[in-house]
Amino acid sequence: PVLKTIEKRGKRLMDGIVIIFKEASIPVCMNGYPAMFSYAIGVEKVTDQRSWNASEREYYLALIEAMLERGVMPDHDAREPWFLCYSHSEEDIDTTLEVVREAVKTVKR
């Protein structure tokens, strides 16, 4: 069940990221599908380039740097989706969420 597995893990990752930002009282807008998603920080909705430009891109970049230092490799461009594949395990999702949580706690807005 490759596609169902990717969907389940991707949904868990997307939901987990949203929860982490909500716990930190940081608005986040999740876009895409469980196998391929992106998010924007500091905005509630992204529908075009203008609304994406209103997001906190510098903060996003700082978070990405913190994640890279901890072994998670999202793209520096917030418009570039995170891609999941079948080889991403439940443990990979757990680790990624731990790294996102740690980055959000340590990187100042």
mmCIF file of C-alpha atoms in Angstrom:
data_model
loop_
_atom_site.group_PDB
_atom_site.id
_atom_site.type_symbol
_atom_site.label_atom_id
_atom_site.label_comp_id
_atom_site.label_asym_id
_atom_site.label_seq_id
_atom_site.Cartn_x
_atom_site.Cartn_y
_atom_site.Cartn_z
ATOM 1 C CA PRO A 1 0.000 0.000 0.000
ATOM 2 C CA VAL A 2 2.639 2.519 -1.083
ATOM 3 C CA LEU A 3 0.420 5.539 -1.789
ATOM 4 C CA LYS A 4 -1.715 5.046 1.338
ATOM 5 C CA THR A 5 1.425 4.757 3.458
ATOM 6 C CA ILE A 6 2.917 7.946 2.015
ATOM 7 C CA GLU A 7 -0.403 9.748 2.500
ATOM 8 C CA LYS A 8 -0.681 8.617 6.128
ATOM 9 C CA ARG A 9 2.879 9.611 7.007
ATOM 10 C CA GLY A 10 2.667 12.893 5.118
ATOM 11 C CA LYS A 11 -0.576 13.811 6.846
ATOM 12 C CA ARG A 12 0.985 13.056 10.217
ATOM 13 C CA LEU A 13 3.952 15.261 9.348
ATOM 14 C CA MET A 14 1.759 18.113 8.078
ATOM 15 C CA ASP A 15 -0.529 17.940 11.115
ATOM 16 C CA GLY A 16 2.450 17.742 13.458
ATOM 17 C CA ILE A 17 4.068 20.829 11.962
ATOM 18 C CA VAL A 18 0.813 22.780 12.304
ATOM 19 C CA ILE A 19 0.500 21.698 15.955
ATOM 20 C CA ILE A 20 4.096 22.759 16.686
ATOM 21 C CA PHE A 21 3.490 26.251 15.298
ATOM 22 C CA LYS A 22 0.135 26.565 17.060
ATOM 23 C CA GLU A 23 1.728 25.620 20.377
ATOM 24 C CA ALA A 24 4.245 28.426 19.772
ATOM 25 C CA SER A 25 1.419 30.851 18.849
ATOM 26 C CA ILE A 26 2.858 31.311 15.361
ATOM 27 C CA PRO A 27 0.407 31.481 12.452
ATOM 28 C CA VAL A 28 1.164 28.963 9.708
ATOM 29 C CA CYS A 29 -0.522 28.162 6.423
ATOM 30 C CA MET A 30 -0.135 24.600 5.155
ATOM 31 C CA ASN A 31 -0.500 24.041 1.403
ATOM 32 C CA GLY A 32 -0.471 20.944 -0.747
ATOM 33 C CA TYR A 33 -0.986 17.248 -0.243
ATOM 34 C CA PRO A 34 0.548 14.772 2.195
ATOM 35 C CA ALA A 35 3.147 13.546 -0.316
ATOM 36 C CA MET A 36 4.076 17.064 -1.430
ATOM 37 C CA PHE A 37 3.400 20.104 0.753
ATOM 38 C CA SER A 38 4.770 23.470 1.743
ATOM 39 C CA TYR A 39 3.934 25.997 4.406
ATOM 40 C CA ALA A 40 4.146 29.715 4.969
ATOM 41 C CA ILE A 41 4.743 31.271 8.365
ATOM 42 C CA GLY A 42 2.966 34.321 9.734
ATOM 43 C CA VAL A 43 0.014 34.182 7.343
ATOM 44 C CA GLU A 44 -3.269 32.326 7.499
ATOM 45 C CA LYS A 45 -3.734 31.811 3.765
ATOM 46 C CA VAL A 46 -1.584 31.863 0.638
ATOM 47 C CA THR A 47 -3.405 32.213 -2.653
ATOM 48 C CA ASP A 48 -0.937 34.174 -4.789
ATOM 49 C CA GLN A 49 2.519 35.740 -4.838
ATOM 50 C CA ARG A 50 1.371 38.810 -2.874
ATOM 51 C CA SER A 51 0.003 36.759 -0.009
ATOM 52 C CA TRP A 52 3.159 34.614 -0.003
ATOM 53 C CA ASN A 53 5.262 37.802 0.070
ATOM 54 C CA ALA A 54 3.488 38.734 3.325
ATOM 55 C CA SER A 55 4.814 35.579 4.998
ATOM 56 C CA GLU A 56 7.815 35.591 7.319
ATOM 57 C CA ARG A 57 10.383 34.384 4.800
ATOM 58 C CA GLU A 58 13.436 35.385 6.843
ATOM 59 C CA TYR A 59 12.149 33.464 9.845
ATOM 60 C CA TYR A 60 11.419 30.471 7.594
ATOM 61 C CA LEU A 61 15.029 30.589 6.337
ATOM 62 C CA ALA A 62 16.362 30.751 9.888
ATOM 63 C CA LEU A 63 14.250 27.712 10.802
ATOM 64 C CA ILE A 64 15.527 25.828 7.761
ATOM 65 C CA GLU A 65 19.123 26.551 8.772
ATOM 66 C CA ALA A 66 18.402 25.213 12.264
ATOM 67 C CA MET A 67 16.822 22.089 10.763
ATOM 68 C CA LEU A 68 19.758 21.528 8.421
ATOM 69 C CA GLU A 69 22.136 21.700 11.385
ATOM 70 C CA ARG A 70 20.085 18.922 12.966
ATOM 71 C CA GLY A 71 19.984 16.666 9.906
ATOM 72 C CA VAL A 72 16.616 17.522 8.311
ATOM 73 C CA MET A 73 16.957 18.876 4.758
ATOM 74 C CA PRO A 74 14.039 21.008 3.543
ATOM 75 C CA ASP A 75 14.633 23.390 0.646
ATOM 76 C CA HIS A 76 15.539 26.994 1.450
ATOM 77 C CA ASP A 77 12.755 28.252 -0.814
ATOM 78 C CA ALA A 78 9.499 28.142 1.155
ATOM 79 C CA ARG A 79 7.620 27.766 -2.129
ATOM 80 C CA GLU A 80 9.428 24.494 -2.845
ATOM 81 C CA PRO A 81 7.428 21.576 -1.449
ATOM 82 C CA TRP A 82 8.588 19.002 1.016
ATOM 83 C CA PHE A 83 8.429 15.645 -0.778
ATOM 84 C CA LEU A 84 7.756 12.348 0.944
ATOM 85 C CA CYS A 85 8.453 8.923 -0.456
ATOM 86 C CA TYR A 86 7.775 5.383 0.678
ATOM 87 C CA SER A 87 11.214 5.047 2.248
ATOM 88 C CA HIS A 88 10.437 7.787 4.791
ATOM 89 C CA SER A 89 9.634 5.727 7.865
ATOM 90 C CA GLU A 90 7.504 6.500 10.909
ATOM 91 C CA GLU A 91 10.795 7.069 12.739
ATOM 92 C CA ASP A 92 11.817 9.617 10.093
ATOM 93 C CA ILE A 93 8.548 11.465 10.668
ATOM 94 C CA ASP A 94 9.129 11.391 14.440
ATOM 95 C CA THR A 95 12.680 12.701 14.024
ATOM 96 C CA THR A 96 11.575 15.431 11.634
ATOM 97 C CA LEU A 97 8.870 16.611 14.008
ATOM 98 C CA GLU A 98 11.360 16.654 16.895
ATOM 99 C CA VAL A 99 13.739 18.757 14.796
ATOM 100 C CA VAL A 100 10.972 21.169 13.737
ATOM 101 C CA ARG A 101 9.881 21.531 17.371
ATOM 102 C CA GLU A 102 13.471 22.177 18.476
ATOM 103 C CA ALA A 103 14.024 24.737 15.697
ATOM 104 C CA VAL A 104 10.824 26.616 16.532
ATOM 105 C CA LYS A 105 11.845 26.737 20.203
ATOM 106 C CA THR A 106 15.371 27.985 19.518
ATOM 107 C CA VAL A 107 15.053 30.325 16.527
ATOM 108 C CA LYS A 108 13.819 33.789 17.453
ATOM 109 C CA ARG A 109 11.198 35.533 15.329
#
